[in-house]
Amino acid sequence: FPRVLVLGNQVPHLGSPSAILLYRLFLDWPVDRLLAIGPDYHPDATRLACRYETWIDPWGRLERTRFSRWVRTFRMAANLSAFDERHLFMKLGEFRPDIVVTLMEFQRFYAGAWRFAQVLGKPFVLLVHDLPESFEVHSAVANFSQRTCDRAVYRRAALRLPISEPMEMELFKRY
C-alpha cells in the first residue's frame, strides 16, 4: 500500500456525502500509511483510525460574510490556495506521502492540493462527484480563471475518478 495524503476540504468520515466517498475508499487502508489534512467540519463524525490533522482555511471566515461572492471572485481570479506549503510540511512531520488525493469540490483546496503534489513530486489523484462550479458562486469575471485552473488540475492529475461515466464524458469535453 502506498503512503497516501488526503488533502482537501473533505477528509474521510461519515458526516457528509463527500467525505463518505473518501471514507469508503480508504476503509481497509493501513492506518500508518494514510494521513488526512483538512478542515474539521464534523468533529463528532465517525472516522478512520488514521492520523488526522486539522487545517484552518485562511479564507474560511471571509467565505461566511456578505462579501463571500467577491472574496471567491478575487480568490479565483488570483488562483489563491487554502494551503501554505511551509505549514503543510510541518503537519506532515515524518510522514512522506507517495501520492496526494483530493476531492474536486472547492478550488482553493483542490488546486492547492495539486500544487502541493507538484512540490512533493508525487502523483495526484482527483475524485470528482459534481461539476466544480456548482459549489462556488462568484462573479462571472472569474470564470476564465476558474476554467483555466480547473483544466490544468484535471489534465495533470495522474488519475481522475469521476462519480459516473456521464460525468467523466462531461469533464473530458470541458477539460
C-alpha positions as YAML, in Angstrom:
chain: A
units: angstrom
residues:
- id: 1
  name: PHE
  ca: [0.00, 0.00, 0.00]
- id: 2
  name: PRO
  ca: [1.40, 3.42, -0.90]
- id: 3
  name: ARG
  ca: [1.51, 6.18, 1.72]
- id: 4
  name: VAL
  ca: [-1.49, 8.42, 0.92]
- id: 5
  name: LEU
  ca: [-2.04, 12.03, 1.87]
- id: 6
  name: VAL
  ca: [-5.71, 13.03, 1.68]
- id: 7
  name: LEU
  ca: [-5.50, 16.80, 1.40]
- id: 8
  name: GLY
  ca: [-8.53, 18.98, 0.81]
- id: 9
  name: ASN
  ca: [-11.75, 20.41, 2.12]
- id: 10
  name: GLN
  ca: [-13.01, 16.91, 2.97]
- id: 11
  name: VAL
  ca: [-11.29, 14.18, 4.95]
- id: 12
  name: PRO
  ca: [-12.56, 10.59, 5.34]
- id: 13
  name: HIS
  ca: [-15.51, 10.45, 7.79]
- id: 14
  name: LEU
  ca: [-19.20, 9.60, 7.87]
- id: 15
  name: GLY
  ca: [-20.54, 13.14, 8.44]
- id: 16
  name: SER
  ca: [-21.13, 14.31, 4.87]
- id: 17
  name: PRO
  ca: [-21.69, 12.68, 1.46]
- id: 18
  name: SER
  ca: [-18.39, 13.87, 0.00]
- id: 19
  name: ALA
  ca: [-16.41, 12.59, 2.96]
- id: 20
  name: ILE
  ca: [-18.21, 9.22, 2.91]
- id: 21
  name: LEU
  ca: [-16.72, 8.62, -0.54]
- id: 22
  name: LEU
  ca: [-13.23, 9.09, 0.91]
- id: 23
  name: TYR
  ca: [-14.11, 7.00, 3.97]
- id: 24
  name: ARG
  ca: [-15.23, 4.06, 1.84]
- id: 25
  name: LEU
  ca: [-12.23, 4.35, -0.46]
- id: 26
  name: PHE
  ca: [-9.76, 4.09, 2.44]
- id: 27
  name: LEU
  ca: [-11.74, 1.89, 4.83]
- id: 28
  name: ASP
  ca: [-9.29, -1.04, 4.59]
- id: 29
  name: TRP
  ca: [-6.13, 1.05, 4.11]
- id: 30
  name: PRO
  ca: [-3.34, 0.51, 6.66]
- id: 31
  name: VAL
  ca: [-3.69, 3.36, 9.16]
- id: 32
  name: ASP
  ca: [0.06, 4.06, 9.29]
- id: 33
  name: ARG
  ca: [0.03, 4.65, 5.51]
- id: 34
  name: LEU
  ca: [-2.74, 7.24, 5.50]
- id: 35
  name: LEU
  ca: [-2.78, 10.86, 6.66]
- id: 36
  name: ALA
  ca: [-5.74, 13.22, 6.27]
- id: 37
  name: ILE
  ca: [-5.33, 17.00, 6.39]
- id: 38
  name: GLY
  ca: [-8.35, 19.28, 6.09]
- id: 39
  name: PRO
  ca: [-10.94, 21.34, 7.96]
- id: 40
  name: ASP
  ca: [-12.70, 19.71, 10.88]
- id: 41
  name: TYR
  ca: [-16.29, 20.40, 9.79]
- id: 42
  name: HIS
  ca: [-17.73, 17.39, 11.60]
- id: 43
  name: PRO
  ca: [-15.66, 16.72, 14.75]
- id: 44
  name: ASP
  ca: [-18.11, 14.09, 16.07]
- id: 45
  name: ALA
  ca: [-18.37, 12.09, 12.84]
- id: 46
  name: THR
  ca: [-17.09, 8.51, 12.67]
- id: 47
  name: ARG
  ca: [-13.56, 8.50, 11.26]
- id: 48
  name: LEU
  ca: [-10.93, 6.03, 10.21]
- id: 49
  name: ALA
  ca: [-8.19, 5.10, 12.68]
- id: 50
  name: CYS
  ca: [-5.54, 7.01, 10.69]
- id: 51
  name: ARG
  ca: [-3.92, 10.29, 11.74]
- id: 52
  name: TYR
  ca: [-5.95, 13.45, 11.08]
- id: 53
  name: GLU
  ca: [-4.52, 16.96, 11.08]
- id: 54
  name: THR
  ca: [-6.87, 19.93, 11.19]
- id: 55
  name: TRP
  ca: [-6.32, 22.65, 8.62]
- id: 56
  name: ILE
  ca: [-7.76, 26.10, 9.25]
- id: 57
  name: ASP
  ca: [-8.81, 27.59, 5.91]
- id: 58
  name: PRO
  ca: [-7.43, 31.16, 5.76]
- id: 59
  name: TRP
  ca: [-10.42, 32.13, 3.59]
- id: 60
  name: GLY
  ca: [-13.00, 30.39, 5.77]
- id: 61
  name: ARG
  ca: [-14.05, 33.39, 7.81]
- id: 62
  name: LEU
  ca: [-14.43, 35.62, 4.76]
- id: 63
  name: GLU
  ca: [-16.39, 32.88, 3.00]
- id: 64
  name: ARG
  ca: [-19.11, 33.27, 5.64]
- id: 65
  name: THR
  ca: [-19.66, 37.02, 5.23]
- id: 66
  name: ARG
  ca: [-21.92, 39.03, 2.95]
- id: 67
  name: PHE
  ca: [-18.82, 39.64, 0.81]
- id: 68
  name: SER
  ca: [-18.29, 35.94, 0.10]
- id: 69
  name: ARG
  ca: [-19.13, 36.25, -3.59]
- id: 70
  name: TRP
  ca: [-16.47, 38.94, -4.05]
- id: 71
  name: VAL
  ca: [-13.96, 37.06, -1.92]
- id: 72
  name: ARG
  ca: [-14.44, 33.98, -4.12]
- id: 73
  name: THR
  ca: [-14.15, 36.09, -7.25]
- id: 74
  name: PHE
  ca: [-10.87, 37.63, -6.09]
- id: 75
  name: ARG
  ca: [-9.50, 34.30, -4.86]
- id: 76
  name: MET
  ca: [-10.35, 32.54, -8.12]
- id: 77
  name: ALA
  ca: [-9.05, 35.33, -10.33]
- id: 78
  name: ALA
  ca: [-5.79, 35.34, -8.37]
- id: 79
  name: ASN
  ca: [-5.74, 31.50, -8.09]
- id: 80
  name: LEU
  ca: [-5.08, 31.60, -4.34]
- id: 81
  name: SER
  ca: [-4.70, 28.41, -2.32]
- id: 82
  name: ALA
  ca: [-6.20, 27.35, 1.00]
- id: 83
  name: PHE
  ca: [-2.82, 25.80, 1.90]
- id: 84
  name: ASP
  ca: [0.50, 27.19, 2.97]
- id: 85
  name: GLU
  ca: [3.29, 24.89, 1.83]
- id: 86
  name: ARG
  ca: [5.55, 25.55, 4.84]
- id: 87
  name: HIS
  ca: [2.77, 24.75, 7.31]
- id: 88
  name: LEU
  ca: [1.80, 21.62, 5.37]
- id: 89
  name: PHE
  ca: [5.34, 20.28, 5.75]
- id: 90
  name: MET
  ca: [5.07, 20.92, 9.49]
- id: 91
  name: LYS
  ca: [1.77, 18.99, 9.61]
- id: 92
  name: LEU
  ca: [3.30, 16.10, 7.67]
- id: 93
  name: GLY
  ca: [6.04, 15.61, 10.25]
- id: 94
  name: GLU
  ca: [7.84, 12.36, 9.40]
- id: 95
  name: PHE
  ca: [5.08, 11.19, 7.05]
- id: 96
  name: ARG
  ca: [6.28, 11.19, 3.43]
- id: 97
  name: PRO
  ca: [3.38, 10.52, 1.04]
- id: 98
  name: ASP
  ca: [3.72, 8.55, -2.15]
- id: 99
  name: ILE
  ca: [0.51, 10.04, -3.53]
- id: 100
  name: VAL
  ca: [-1.81, 13.00, -2.87]
- id: 101
  name: VAL
  ca: [-5.59, 12.54, -3.08]
- id: 102
  name: THR
  ca: [-8.24, 15.27, -3.09]
- id: 103
  name: LEU
  ca: [-11.85, 15.93, -3.96]
- id: 104
  name: MET
  ca: [-12.69, 18.44, -6.73]
- id: 105
  name: GLU
  ca: [-15.15, 20.47, -4.70]
- id: 106
  name: PHE
  ca: [-13.73, 23.88, -3.73]
- id: 107
  name: GLN
  ca: [-10.98, 25.29, -5.92]
- id: 108
  name: ARG
  ca: [-8.86, 26.79, -3.14]
- id: 109
  name: PHE
  ca: [-8.47, 23.24, -1.78]
- id: 110
  name: TYR
  ca: [-8.11, 21.04, -4.87]
- id: 111
  name: ALA
  ca: [-5.83, 23.48, -6.70]
- id: 112
  name: GLY
  ca: [-3.77, 23.83, -3.51]
- id: 113
  name: ALA
  ca: [-3.54, 20.03, -3.15]
- id: 114
  name: TRP
  ca: [-2.47, 19.72, -6.78]
- id: 115
  name: ARG
  ca: [0.27, 22.35, -6.28]
- id: 116
  name: PHE
  ca: [1.47, 20.61, -3.13]
- id: 117
  name: ALA
  ca: [1.68, 17.29, -5.01]
- id: 118
  name: GLN
  ca: [3.83, 19.09, -7.59]
- id: 119
  name: VAL
  ca: [6.11, 20.42, -4.84]
- id: 120
  name: LEU
  ca: [6.44, 16.91, -3.44]
- id: 121
  name: GLY
  ca: [6.97, 15.50, -6.94]
- id: 122
  name: LYS
  ca: [4.25, 12.91, -6.26]
- id: 123
  name: PRO
  ca: [1.25, 11.70, -8.29]
- id: 124
  name: PHE
  ca: [-2.03, 13.47, -7.77]
- id: 125
  name: VAL
  ca: [-5.43, 11.70, -7.69]
- id: 126
  name: LEU
  ca: [-8.59, 13.70, -8.22]
- id: 127
  name: LEU
  ca: [-12.04, 12.48, -7.16]
- id: 128
  name: VAL
  ca: [-14.94, 14.26, -8.86]
- id: 129
  name: HIS
  ca: [-18.58, 13.85, -7.87]
- id: 130
  name: ASP
  ca: [-20.05, 17.04, -9.35]
- id: 131
  name: LEU
  ca: [-19.14, 19.94, -11.60]
- id: 132
  name: PRO
  ca: [-16.77, 22.18, -9.61]
- id: 133
  name: GLU
  ca: [-18.54, 25.45, -10.44]
- id: 134
  name: SER
  ca: [-21.69, 24.18, -8.73]
- id: 135
  name: PHE
  ca: [-20.00, 24.61, -5.33]
- id: 136
  name: GLU
  ca: [-18.76, 28.18, -5.50]
- id: 137
  name: VAL
  ca: [-20.86, 31.18, -6.53]
- id: 138
  name: HIS
  ca: [-18.71, 34.02, -7.81]
- id: 139
  name: SER
  ca: [-18.80, 36.87, -10.29]
- id: 140
  name: ALA
  ca: [-18.54, 36.00, -13.99]
- id: 141
  name: VAL
  ca: [-15.28, 37.98, -14.06]
- id: 142
  name: ALA
  ca: [-13.51, 34.96, -12.56]
- id: 143
  name: ASN
  ca: [-15.00, 32.34, -14.91]
- id: 144
  name: PHE
  ca: [-12.00, 32.31, -17.24]
- id: 145
  name: SER
  ca: [-9.55, 31.96, -14.34]
- id: 146
  name: GLN
  ca: [-11.61, 29.17, -12.80]
- id: 147
  name: ARG
  ca: [-11.87, 27.25, -16.07]
- id: 148
  name: THR
  ca: [-8.14, 27.66, -16.75]
- id: 149
  name: CYS
  ca: [-7.20, 26.40, -13.29]
- id: 150
  name: ASP
  ca: [-9.73, 23.55, -13.37]
- id: 151
  name: ARG
  ca: [-8.50, 22.45, -16.77]
- id: 152
  name: ALA
  ca: [-4.87, 22.39, -15.57]
- id: 153
  name: VAL
  ca: [-5.70, 20.47, -12.38]
- id: 154
  name: TYR
  ca: [-7.90, 17.96, -14.20]
- id: 155
  name: ARG
  ca: [-5.49, 17.32, -17.07]
- id: 156
  name: ARG
  ca: [-2.43, 16.93, -14.87]
- id: 157
  name: ALA
  ca: [-3.96, 14.51, -12.38]
- id: 158
  name: ALA
  ca: [-2.29, 11.13, -12.61]
- id: 159
  name: LEU
  ca: [-5.68, 9.53, -12.02]
- id: 160
  name: ARG
  ca: [-9.17, 11.03, -12.27]
- id: 161
  name: LEU
  ca: [-12.07, 9.28, -10.59]
- id: 162
  name: PRO
  ca: [-15.39, 10.82, -11.66]
- id: 163
  name: ILE
  ca: [-18.52, 9.52, -9.97]
- id: 164
  name: SER
  ca: [-20.06, 8.18, -13.18]
- id: 165
  name: GLU
  ca: [-19.43, 7.63, -16.87]
- id: 166
  name: PRO
  ca: [-21.65, 10.60, -17.90]
- id: 167
  name: MET
  ca: [-19.64, 12.83, -15.52]
- id: 168
  name: GLU
  ca: [-16.41, 11.52, -17.00]
- id: 169
  name: MET
  ca: [-17.62, 12.33, -20.54]
- id: 170
  name: GLU
  ca: [-18.71, 15.84, -19.50]
- id: 171
  name: LEU
  ca: [-15.35, 16.56, -17.86]
- id: 172
  name: PHE
  ca: [-13.49, 15.15, -20.87]
- id: 173
  name: LYS
  ca: [-15.37, 17.58, -23.13]
- id: 174
  name: ARG
  ca: [-14.72, 20.52, -20.80]
- id: 175
  name: TYR
  ca: [-11.08, 19.95, -20.00]
...
